[in-house]
Amino acid sequence: MKAFDLHRKLERHSGLLIFGILFVSAIGGLVQVLPTVLDARLVTPAPTALPYDPVALTGRDIYIRESCGTCHSQQVRPLLAEVRRYGPFSKAEEFAFDRPFLWGSKRTGPDLHRIAGKYSDAWHRIHLLNPRAVVPDSIMPAYPWLAERPADSGKNIQAKMRALRRLGHPYTDADIEAAPGALQGLTEVDALVAYLQGLGMPGPGGAP
Amino acid sequence: MKLNGEQYHDRVTAWLTGFAIFWSLLGMASGVYVAAELVWPTIDFGHEWLSYGRLRNLHTNTVIFGFGISALMATAFYSVQRTCHVPLFAPRLAWFCALGWQAGMLGGGISLLAGWNGGKEYAELEWPFDIAIAVIWISFAIVFFGTIAKRRIQPIYVSNWFYGALIIVVAMLHIVNSLAIPVTWSKSYSLFAGTQDAVVQWWYGHNAVGFLLTGGFLGMLYYFLPKHADRPIWSYRLSIIAFWAFTYSYIWAGPHHLHYNAVPEWVQSLGMVMSLVLLAPSWATLVNGVMTVAGAWEKLRTDPALKFIVLSLAFYGLATFEGPMMAIKSVNVVSHFTDWTIGHVHSGALGWNALITFGTFYFLLPRLVGAELYSTRLANWHFWLALAGVMLYVLAMWGAGVSQGLLWLSLDEIGELSYSFKDIMASMKPYYALRMVAGFTFFAGAVLMAFNLWMTAKGRRIVCIAPPPPVREGA
Amino acid sequence: MHARLLVLTPWHFVRLMIRPSDAGACLASAAPETSAVLLRLVIPLSLVPPLLAYIGGAVFGWHLGGGTPLYISPAGLTLISLGYFVALITGFLSTAAVASWMADTYGAKREYGTHLAFVVLVGMPVILASVGHLAPHAFVNMIVLIPALIWSLYLLYRCLPAALGTSPERGMLMASSLVAYLLVAGVSLLGITVVLWTGGIGPTLGV
């Protein structure tokens, strides 16, 4: 059989085998992933969209640090029940400033993509510091340390914005200049609440 | 006994085995702890290092990368020498690879607890660790392929293709998915954004499962099962076909993690179709494994470890069937975001990866130190604890997952949601409690194994084994 | 010797279930007719869980968690119970078929009737545990079913070699293969159920 003769050759030459594995395993990525990565429409923000302001950006990075995405998705699927429960379904253009994306894969807690404005800032603050004070059955961890730390403890907000500007986020010099001032006097919990209250909303804080 | 003074380098395998057992205990213990936190949410005592979000990352990283990769390195180094009839190429580099990996995992584990987090699932480690991983991985590749290049028998045995695919494909996935712009030591921003980042991440995430947890461990199966059973693989030809079909089709299936999400329709559909195709090569391998072991039943009398491999094949069969099924959109719409996914992952991770590794270690370690296993009784106890643990785990998560999927989507007669999220979440408590018990049962079995293997190896030296004298091709 | 004689009644199988050491030999002592096993055991036993589920569901409503119980219309309940019955019958017959199909590979007896009787023996604890359906609460059922399931698993590994006439080693392999089949069949059942739901049969889902 011809195919097996070819294979006899392959299994006797380590170089050919390496090349074969690389070639065969790359096809899927080249046909499926590469076109997605090159399709600029998928990451073109809606015209009204602005990148995260310094406070929301700080809050988002705290959200990542505490792995909130392990239990909370940010992806409302276009299903009747889901739109009822959470709000309008998520669209690709809403995530153009999300590095990394935070759609999640598990809902131990509810989806958060349309959480903005559903609860007051004060509710969020209490809930983050002690969830069971407002939701008795909650199994969410408490995050008391967020209230103790200043939002700009890393003193790196400008470096973060500059890095993002290199990736194409439209921050002006003036934005970056003003960033440390915006974080002045805020704690981490303030920043996280600001991020949550902007999630899935038009204008500053991310989505269109 | 020795040929040109040549010997197999088995000390590195022995140490890697020890490290793998250490990571398995740490990883499972942290898993049981986070499972307990879902039952009693205050047992993090308000301490950030014990917080669920951080401890869960430690759990996944230590079991997949600490336990899984250490076990794969140990068995790859062991088997590549024996299938090539030569000692390891660049043994010092092999030690660098083995110890470097442990240092990286230790530092990485601490960094995860400290809150360094890239934010991508199963790729949480931040960029300094990503670079270290890439460097160590390349040293792994050099040792492995270097050994193959200087082999004394012409055909490259099939286990080496799976290990080879593990090394090559994981390198490709890891490097592309980790591309990021660093800001500080502990923070970087992904080169990809939003939808594109999602597609790249699940191309990585799914194929880490594919080429590491499936393919890598199939390498282990293809070497150690015939060794255990003392007979050749049932159909070598089937293994060839299955290997290439597997390598080709696995890579496409990632988007089934993104059904109904904001990614293009064609990407989702392609992901679903290729996931279904994947069943064929996965089960071809299953048939091959089952038929190999079916003819070697006499071995079970003397070898308690073979049981673990037999059972691991059963769970391999389940996981590779369940995966494609959950990739069907009309199933996924209910199962996505629920604990069914967690159950599926653990039927693979506990039932397949852990059991085949345990079986391999029970076989390998006594041979490395030239002694009988300390206690067959303990190994039998381990077997039953593992079976009960994984069964209960899977059932608890099936119950939880299907309930969540049904209740989240349920509408009443007037089209309103039937249940609040809070009520559904609160009703999960019993399932989560059962899962905790199941996880602990499985962990207890692993502790017995650690003790058993420790007593087997204690105070003994690694046996020196020389490669067989060269044979001429066709002789 | 009387206890060793296989009698095709549910009661006798309950007695065998609690004496695993005798059960295998007892099954091996006879070569029951497939039709007899089907009529006297499989069909009557498969009626029990659906009936209990019907009664429980009609009287108390199903608690899957999440507040108000899920009341299903009598027509819906009948349909579910009927589906349950068909699933159980299919489960018994297909497992026995898979077992007798594998028999050659594992050097076991090939008679389908014996395999079917063996599968009934293994399924017995779970059938009994379906009494939990009378209290149709997902958690109550889980708590009752899990020990039953572990007992079933134990019977499977313990009794298979004697019942089907093979060596303990090959029996262990065969039992593991059956575990694989049962796991796959179980998850298929979940999958089929979910596809029916999303297809509009059963509870109303907003998909």
Short mmCIF file of N, CA, C and O in Angstrom, two decimals, chain C residues 25-134:
data_model
loop_
_atom_site.label_atom_id
_atom_site.label_comp_id
_atom_site.label_asym_id
_atom_site.label_seq_id
_atom_site.Cartn_x
_atom_site.Cartn_y
_atom_site.Cartn_z
N ALA C 25 -22.50 -17.70 41.55
CA ALA C 25 -22.64 -19.14 41.34
C ALA C 25 -24.08 -19.50 41.03
O ALA C 25 -24.37 -20.37 40.20
N CYS C 26 -25.00 -18.82 41.71
CA CYS C 26 -26.42 -19.09 41.51
C CYS C 26 -26.83 -18.78 40.07
O CYS C 26 -27.53 -19.56 39.42
N LEU C 27 -26.36 -17.64 39.55
CA LEU C 27 -26.68 -17.29 38.18
C LEU C 27 -26.06 -18.30 37.22
O LEU C 27 -26.65 -18.67 36.21
N ALA C 28 -24.85 -18.74 37.54
CA ALA C 28 -24.15 -19.65 36.66
C ALA C 28 -24.82 -21.02 36.63
O ALA C 28 -24.69 -21.76 35.65
N SER C 29 -25.55 -21.34 37.72
CA SER C 29 -26.13 -22.67 37.82
C SER C 29 -27.25 -22.89 36.81
O SER C 29 -27.63 -24.01 36.53
N ALA C 30 -27.82 -21.83 36.29
CA ALA C 30 -28.95 -21.97 35.37
C ALA C 30 -28.64 -21.27 34.06
O ALA C 30 -27.77 -20.42 34.00
N ALA C 31 -29.33 -21.66 33.03
CA ALA C 31 -29.23 -20.95 31.76
C ALA C 31 -30.63 -20.46 31.41
O ALA C 31 -31.34 -21.09 30.64
N PRO C 32 -31.04 -19.36 32.04
CA PRO C 32 -32.43 -18.94 31.89
C PRO C 32 -32.75 -18.52 30.46
O PRO C 32 -31.90 -18.00 29.74
N GLU C 33 -34.00 -18.80 30.07
CA GLU C 33 -34.49 -18.37 28.77
C GLU C 33 -34.57 -16.85 28.74
O GLU C 33 -35.02 -16.23 29.70
N THR C 34 -34.17 -16.26 27.60
CA THR C 34 -34.24 -14.82 27.48
C THR C 34 -35.67 -14.31 27.70
O THR C 34 -35.89 -13.35 28.44
N SER C 35 -36.63 -15.01 27.10
CA SER C 35 -38.02 -14.53 27.18
C SER C 35 -38.51 -14.56 28.63
O SER C 35 -39.21 -13.66 29.07
N ALA C 36 -38.09 -15.60 29.37
CA ALA C 36 -38.52 -15.70 30.76
C ALA C 36 -37.95 -14.55 31.58
O ALA C 36 -38.66 -13.92 32.38
N VAL C 37 -36.66 -14.25 31.37
CA VAL C 37 -36.03 -13.14 32.11
C VAL C 37 -36.73 -11.83 31.75
O VAL C 37 -37.02 -10.99 32.61
N LEU C 38 -37.02 -11.69 30.48
CA LEU C 38 -37.65 -10.46 30.01
C LEU C 38 -39.02 -10.27 30.65
O LEU C 38 -39.32 -9.21 31.20
N LEU C 39 -39.82 -11.34 30.61
CA LEU C 39 -41.20 -11.21 31.08
C LEU C 39 -41.29 -11.15 32.60
O LEU C 39 -42.09 -10.41 33.16
N ARG C 40 -40.48 -11.97 33.27
CA ARG C 40 -40.65 -12.06 34.72
C ARG C 40 -39.83 -11.01 35.48
O ARG C 40 -40.15 -10.70 36.62
N LEU C 41 -38.77 -10.53 34.87
CA LEU C 41 -37.92 -9.59 35.61
C LEU C 41 -37.82 -8.22 34.93
O LEU C 41 -38.16 -7.20 35.52
N VAL C 42 -37.31 -8.20 33.70
CA VAL C 42 -36.97 -6.92 33.09
C VAL C 42 -38.18 -6.00 32.98
O VAL C 42 -38.15 -4.86 33.44
N ILE C 43 -39.27 -6.52 32.42
CA ILE C 43 -40.43 -5.64 32.22
C ILE C 43 -41.06 -5.21 33.55
O ILE C 43 -41.25 -4.02 33.78
N PRO C 44 -41.35 -6.17 34.47
CA PRO C 44 -41.93 -5.70 35.74
C PRO C 44 -41.03 -4.71 36.49
O PRO C 44 -41.50 -3.70 36.99
N LEU C 45 -39.73 -5.01 36.54
CA LEU C 45 -38.84 -4.13 37.29
C LEU C 45 -38.71 -2.76 36.63
O LEU C 45 -38.60 -1.75 37.31
N SER C 46 -38.72 -2.75 35.29
CA SER C 46 -38.58 -1.48 34.60
C SER C 46 -39.83 -0.60 34.79
O SER C 46 -39.78 0.60 34.54
N LEU C 47 -40.93 -1.21 35.21
CA LEU C 47 -42.14 -0.42 35.45
C LEU C 47 -42.06 0.35 36.76
O LEU C 47 -42.71 1.39 36.92
N VAL C 48 -41.26 -0.18 37.69
CA VAL C 48 -41.29 0.38 39.05
C VAL C 48 -40.82 1.85 39.10
O VAL C 48 -41.59 2.71 39.55
N PRO C 49 -39.60 2.16 38.64
CA PRO C 49 -39.16 3.57 38.77
C PRO C 49 -40.07 4.56 38.04
O PRO C 49 -40.40 5.60 38.62
N PRO C 50 -40.53 4.27 36.79
CA PRO C 50 -41.41 5.25 36.14
C PRO C 50 -42.70 5.46 36.91
O PRO C 50 -43.18 6.59 37.03
N LEU C 51 -43.25 4.37 37.47
CA LEU C 51 -44.49 4.52 38.23
C LEU C 51 -44.27 5.41 39.46
O LEU C 51 -45.06 6.32 39.74
N LEU C 52 -43.18 5.12 40.18
CA LEU C 52 -42.89 5.91 41.37
C LEU C 52 -42.65 7.37 40.99
O LEU C 52 -43.08 8.29 41.68
N ALA C 53 -41.96 7.57 39.85
CA ALA C 53 -41.68 8.94 39.42
C ALA C 53 -42.99 9.65 39.07
O ALA C 53 -43.16 10.82 39.37
N TYR C 54 -43.91 8.91 38.47
CA TYR C 54 -45.20 9.51 38.11
C TYR C 54 -45.94 9.95 39.37
O TYR C 54 -46.40 11.09 39.48
N ILE C 55 -46.00 9.04 40.32
CA ILE C 55 -46.72 9.36 41.57
C ILE C 55 -46.07 10.55 42.26
O ILE C 55 -46.74 11.53 42.62
N GLY C 56 -44.75 10.48 42.42
CA GLY C 56 -44.04 11.57 43.09
C GLY C 56 -44.25 12.90 42.38
O GLY C 56 -44.54 13.91 43.02
N GLY C 57 -44.13 12.87 41.07
CA GLY C 57 -44.24 14.10 40.30
C GLY C 57 -45.65 14.67 40.36
O GLY C 57 -45.85 15.88 40.48
N ALA C 58 -46.65 13.80 40.32
CA ALA C 58 -48.03 14.27 40.31
C ALA C 58 -48.43 14.82 41.67
O ALA C 58 -49.16 15.80 41.78
N VAL C 59 -47.95 14.16 42.74
CA VAL C 59 -48.39 14.56 44.07
C VAL C 59 -47.59 15.75 44.61
O VAL C 59 -48.14 16.70 45.13
N PHE C 60 -46.27 15.69 44.44
CA PHE C 60 -45.44 16.70 45.10
C PHE C 60 -44.80 17.71 44.13
O PHE C 60 -44.39 18.77 44.53
N GLY C 61 -44.68 17.37 42.88
CA GLY C 61 -43.95 18.24 41.94
C GLY C 61 -42.47 18.03 42.12
O GLY C 61 -42.01 17.66 43.20
N TRP C 62 -41.70 18.28 41.07
CA TRP C 62 -40.26 18.04 41.14
C TRP C 62 -39.51 19.23 41.70
O TRP C 62 -39.67 20.34 41.22
N HIS C 63 -38.70 18.99 42.71
CA HIS C 63 -37.82 20.05 43.22
C HIS C 63 -36.44 19.84 42.65
O HIS C 63 -35.73 18.93 43.06
N LEU C 64 -36.09 20.67 41.68
CA LEU C 64 -34.71 20.58 41.19
C LEU C 64 -33.86 21.61 41.90
O LEU C 64 -32.75 21.90 41.53
N GLY C 65 -34.41 22.20 42.93
CA GLY C 65 -33.78 23.34 43.56
C GLY C 65 -34.38 24.57 42.94
O GLY C 65 -35.06 24.50 41.92
N GLY C 66 -34.15 25.71 43.59
CA GLY C 66 -34.64 26.95 43.02
C GLY C 66 -36.11 27.18 43.29
O GLY C 66 -36.90 27.36 42.38
N GLY C 67 -36.50 27.19 44.56
CA GLY C 67 -37.83 27.66 44.95
C GLY C 67 -38.96 26.74 44.57
O GLY C 67 -38.98 25.57 44.95
N THR C 68 -39.90 27.28 43.79
CA THR C 68 -41.14 26.56 43.50
C THR C 68 -40.87 25.25 42.78
O THR C 68 -40.03 25.18 41.89
N PRO C 69 -41.61 24.19 43.18
CA PRO C 69 -41.43 22.91 42.49
C PRO C 69 -41.94 22.97 41.06
O PRO C 69 -42.77 23.81 40.72
N LEU C 70 -41.40 22.09 40.25
CA LEU C 70 -41.75 22.04 38.84
C LEU C 70 -42.91 21.06 38.68
O LEU C 70 -42.72 19.85 38.78
N TYR C 71 -44.15 21.59 38.49
CA TYR C 71 -45.28 20.71 38.25
C TYR C 71 -45.43 20.48 36.76
O TYR C 71 -45.41 21.41 35.98
N ILE C 72 -45.54 19.24 36.38
CA ILE C 72 -45.69 18.92 34.97
C ILE C 72 -47.10 18.38 34.77
O ILE C 72 -47.63 17.66 35.64
N SER C 73 -47.72 18.69 33.66
CA SER C 73 -49.09 18.26 33.38
C SER C 73 -49.15 16.73 33.34
O SER C 73 -48.14 16.08 33.05
N PRO C 74 -50.32 16.14 33.64
CA PRO C 74 -50.44 14.67 33.60
C PRO C 74 -49.97 14.10 32.27
O PRO C 74 -49.30 13.06 32.24
N ALA C 75 -50.30 14.79 31.17
CA ALA C 75 -49.85 14.29 29.86
C ALA C 75 -48.33 14.30 29.79
O ALA C 75 -47.71 13.33 29.35
N GLY C 76 -47.74 15.40 30.27
CA GLY C 76 -46.27 15.50 30.26
C GLY C 76 -45.65 14.42 31.13
O GLY C 76 -44.67 13.78 30.75
N LEU C 77 -46.26 14.22 32.31
CA LEU C 77 -45.74 13.21 33.23
C LEU C 77 -45.81 11.82 32.61
O LEU C 77 -44.88 11.02 32.74
N THR C 78 -46.93 11.54 31.94
CA THR C 78 -47.08 10.24 31.29
C THR C 78 -45.98 10.05 30.26
O THR C 78 -45.35 9.00 30.17
N LEU C 79 -45.75 11.11 29.49
CA LEU C 79 -44.73 11.04 28.45
C LEU C 79 -43.36 10.77 29.07
O LEU C 79 -42.60 9.90 28.63
N ILE C 80 -43.06 11.51 30.15
CA ILE C 80 -41.75 11.34 30.81
C ILE C 80 -41.62 9.92 31.36
O ILE C 80 -40.60 9.25 31.18
N SER C 81 -42.69 9.44 32.02
CA SER C 81 -42.64 8.10 32.61
C SER C 81 -42.49 7.04 31.53
O SER C 81 -41.73 6.07 31.69
N LEU C 82 -43.17 7.26 30.42
CA LEU C 82 -43.06 6.33 29.30
C LEU C 82 -41.63 6.32 28.76
O LEU C 82 -41.04 5.26 28.52
N GLY C 83 -41.08 7.51 28.60
CA GLY C 83 -39.70 7.63 28.12
C GLY C 83 -38.73 6.95 29.08
O GLY C 83 -37.79 6.26 28.67
N TYR C 84 -39.00 7.12 30.37
CA TYR C 84 -38.17 6.52 31.43
C TYR C 84 -38.22 4.99 31.29
O TYR C 84 -37.18 4.31 31.30
N PHE C 85 -39.43 4.47 31.12
CA PHE C 85 -39.62 3.03 30.98
C PHE C 85 -38.84 2.50 29.77
O PHE C 85 -38.08 1.52 29.87
N VAL C 86 -39.01 3.19 28.64
CA VAL C 86 -38.30 2.77 27.42
C VAL C 86 -36.79 2.84 27.64
O VAL C 86 -36.04 1.93 27.26
N ALA C 87 -36.34 3.89 28.31
CA ALA C 87 -34.90 4.04 28.55
C ALA C 87 -34.38 2.89 29.41
O ALA C 87 -33.30 2.34 29.15
N LEU C 88 -35.16 2.52 30.44
CA LEU C 88 -34.72 1.42 31.32
C LEU C 88 -34.66 0.10 30.57
O LEU C 88 -33.66 -0.63 30.66
N ILE C 89 -35.73 -0.20 29.82
CA ILE C 89 -35.74 -1.44 29.04
C ILE C 89 -34.55 -1.46 28.08
O ILE C 89 -33.81 -2.45 27.99
N THR C 90 -34.38 -0.34 27.37
CA THR C 90 -33.27 -0.26 26.43
C THR C 90 -31.95 -0.45 27.16
O THR C 90 -31.04 -1.11 26.67
N GLY C 91 -31.86 0.17 28.35
CA GLY C 91 -30.63 0.04 29.13
C GLY C 91 -30.33 -1.41 29.47
O GLY C 91 -29.22 -1.91 29.23
N PHE C 92 -31.32 -2.12 30.00
CA PHE C 92 -31.12 -3.54 30.35
C PHE C 92 -30.74 -4.36 29.11
O PHE C 92 -29.74 -5.09 29.12
N LEU C 93 -31.55 -4.22 28.06
CA LEU C 93 -31.33 -5.07 26.88
C LEU C 93 -29.99 -4.75 26.21
O LEU C 93 -29.24 -5.65 25.82
N SER C 94 -29.68 -3.44 26.10
CA SER C 94 -28.45 -3.09 25.38
C SER C 94 -27.21 -3.47 26.19
O SER C 94 -26.23 -3.94 25.64
N THR C 95 -27.28 -3.29 27.51
CA THR C 95 -26.12 -3.67 28.32
C THR C 95 -25.87 -5.16 28.21
O THR C 95 -24.72 -5.61 28.06
N ALA C 96 -26.96 -5.93 28.28
CA ALA C 96 -26.80 -7.38 28.13
C ALA C 96 -26.27 -7.73 26.75
O ALA C 96 -25.42 -8.62 26.59
N ALA C 97 -26.74 -6.99 25.74
CA ALA C 97 -26.27 -7.25 24.38
C ALA C 97 -24.78 -6.95 24.27
O ALA C 97 -24.00 -7.73 23.70
N VAL C 98 -24.37 -5.81 24.83
CA VAL C 98 -22.95 -5.46 24.79
C VAL C 98 -22.14 -6.51 25.53
O VAL C 98 -21.08 -6.94 25.06
N ALA C 99 -22.67 -6.95 26.68
CA ALA C 99 -21.94 -7.95 27.46
C ALA C 99 -21.79 -9.26 26.69
O ALA C 99 -20.70 -9.84 26.65
N SER C 100 -22.86 -9.71 26.06
CA SER C 100 -22.73 -10.99 25.35
C SER C 100 -21.90 -10.82 24.08
O SER C 100 -21.25 -11.76 23.63
N TRP C 101 -21.92 -9.62 23.52
CA TRP C 101 -21.07 -9.34 22.36
C TRP C 101 -19.58 -9.41 22.75
O TRP C 101 -18.74 -9.88 21.99
N MET C 102 -19.28 -8.94 23.97
CA MET C 102 -17.89 -8.96 24.43
C MET C 102 -17.46 -10.33 24.92
O MET C 102 -16.28 -10.56 25.15
N ALA C 103 -18.45 -11.22 25.15
CA ALA C 103 -18.17 -12.45 25.89
C ALA C 103 -16.98 -13.23 25.32
O ALA C 103 -16.13 -13.71 26.07
N ASP C 104 -16.93 -13.34 24.00
CA ASP C 104 -15.84 -14.09 23.37
C ASP C 104 -14.47 -13.56 23.75
O ASP C 104 -13.57 -14.31 24.10
N THR C 105 -14.36 -12.23 23.66
CA THR C 105 -13.08 -11.58 23.96
C THR C 105 -12.61 -11.91 25.37
O THR C 105 -11.42 -12.06 25.61
N TYR C 106 -13.56 -12.01 26.31
CA TYR C 106 -13.18 -12.20 27.69
C TYR C 106 -13.42 -13.64 28.16
O TYR C 106 -13.39 -13.91 29.36
N GLY C 107 -13.67 -14.53 27.21
CA GLY C 107 -13.82 -15.94 27.55
C GLY C 107 -14.99 -16.25 28.46
O GLY C 107 -14.93 -17.14 29.29
N ALA C 108 -16.07 -15.47 28.29
CA ALA C 108 -17.24 -15.68 29.16
C ALA C 108 -18.31 -16.46 28.42
O ALA C 108 -18.22 -16.69 27.22
N LYS C 109 -19.36 -16.86 29.20
CA LYS C 109 -20.52 -17.51 28.60
C LYS C 109 -21.18 -16.60 27.58
O LYS C 109 -21.16 -15.38 27.73
N ARG C 110 -21.83 -17.20 26.59
CA ARG C 110 -22.39 -16.35 25.55
C ARG C 110 -23.91 -16.22 25.61
O ARG C 110 -24.48 -15.41 24.92
N GLU C 111 -24.58 -17.06 26.42
CA GLU C 111 -26.06 -17.05 26.41
C GLU C 111 -26.59 -15.68 26.81
O GLU C 111 -26.30 -15.17 27.89
N TYR C 112 -27.45 -15.15 25.94
CA TYR C 112 -28.01 -13.82 26.20
C TYR C 112 -28.85 -13.80 27.47
O TYR C 112 -28.82 -12.85 28.23
N GLY C 113 -29.58 -14.88 27.70
CA GLY C 113 -30.43 -14.93 28.88
C GLY C 113 -29.65 -14.77 30.17
O GLY C 113 -30.05 -14.05 31.08
N THR C 114 -28.50 -15.43 30.26
CA THR C 114 -27.66 -15.31 31.44
C THR C 114 -27.17 -13.88 31.61
O THR C 114 -27.16 -13.32 32.71
N HIS C 115 -26.74 -13.28 30.50
CA HIS C 115 -26.26 -11.91 30.56
C HIS C 115 -27.36 -10.97 31.05
O HIS C 115 -27.12 -10.09 31.87
N LEU C 116 -28.56 -11.20 30.51
CA LEU C 116 -29.67 -10.34 30.89
C LEU C 116 -29.97 -10.49 32.38
O LEU C 116 -30.17 -9.50 33.10
N ALA C 117 -29.97 -11.73 32.86
CA ALA C 117 -30.22 -11.95 34.28
C ALA C 117 -29.13 -11.29 35.13
O ALA C 117 -29.40 -10.69 36.18
N PHE C 118 -27.90 -11.36 34.65
CA PHE C 118 -26.80 -10.73 35.37
C PHE C 118 -26.98 -9.21 35.43
O PHE C 118 -26.78 -8.57 36.48
N VAL C 119 -27.38 -8.63 34.31
CA VAL C 119 -27.58 -7.18 34.29
C VAL C 119 -28.71 -6.79 35.24
O VAL C 119 -28.64 -5.77 35.92
N VAL C 120 -29.74 -7.63 35.32
CA VAL C 120 -30.83 -7.35 36.26
C VAL C 120 -30.29 -7.36 37.69
O VAL C 120 -30.60 -6.48 38.50
N LEU C 121 -29.46 -8.35 37.99
CA LEU C 121 -28.88 -8.43 39.33
C LEU C 121 -28.10 -7.15 39.65
O LEU C 121 -28.26 -6.56 40.71
N VAL C 122 -27.29 -6.72 38.68
CA VAL C 122 -26.47 -5.52 38.90
C VAL C 122 -27.35 -4.28 39.05
O VAL C 122 -27.07 -3.40 39.85
N GLY C 123 -28.44 -4.24 38.29
CA GLY C 123 -29.31 -3.07 38.34
C GLY C 123 -30.24 -3.03 39.53
O GLY C 123 -30.82 -1.99 39.84
N MET C 124 -30.36 -4.15 40.22
CA MET C 124 -31.34 -4.28 41.31
C MET C 124 -31.22 -3.18 42.37
O MET C 124 -32.24 -2.57 42.74
N PRO C 125 -30.04 -2.87 42.90
CA PRO C 125 -29.97 -1.83 43.93
C PRO C 125 -30.51 -0.49 43.44
O PRO C 125 -31.19 0.21 44.18
N VAL C 126 -30.24 -0.17 42.18
CA VAL C 126 -30.69 1.11 41.65
C VAL C 126 -32.21 1.11 41.49
O VAL C 126 -32.88 2.10 41.80
N ILE C 127 -32.76 -0.02 41.06
CA ILE C 127 -34.22 -0.12 40.95
C ILE C 127 -34.86 0.10 42.32
O ILE C 127 -35.82 0.84 42.46
N LEU C 128 -34.30 -0.55 43.33
CA LEU C 128 -34.85 -0.39 44.68
C LEU C 128 -34.74 1.05 45.15
O LEU C 128 -35.66 1.59 45.76
N ALA C 129 -33.60 1.68 44.82
CA ALA C 129 -33.38 3.05 45.29
C ALA C 129 -34.33 4.03 44.63
O ALA C 129 -34.50 5.15 45.10
N SER C 130 -35.00 3.60 43.55
CA SER C 130 -35.92 4.51 42.88
C SER C 130 -37.12 4.82 43.76
O SER C 130 -37.94 5.66 43.41
N VAL C 131 -37.21 4.19 44.90
CA VAL C 131 -38.25 4.55 45.86
C VAL C 131 -38.09 6.02 46.25
O VAL C 131 -39.05 6.70 46.62
N GLY C 132 -36.87 6.52 46.09
CA GLY C 132 -36.61 7.95 46.32
C GLY C 132 -37.43 8.86 45.41
O GLY C 132 -37.66 10.02 45.74
N HIS C 133 -37.88 8.33 44.28
CA HIS C 133 -38.67 9.16 43.36
C HIS C 133 -39.98 9.63 44.00
O HIS C 133 -40.58 10.59 43.56
N LEU C 134 -40.43 8.90 45.03
CA LEU C 134 -41.66 9.30 45.72
C LEU C 134 -41.49 10.66 46.37
O LEU C 134 -42.45 11.40 46.54
#
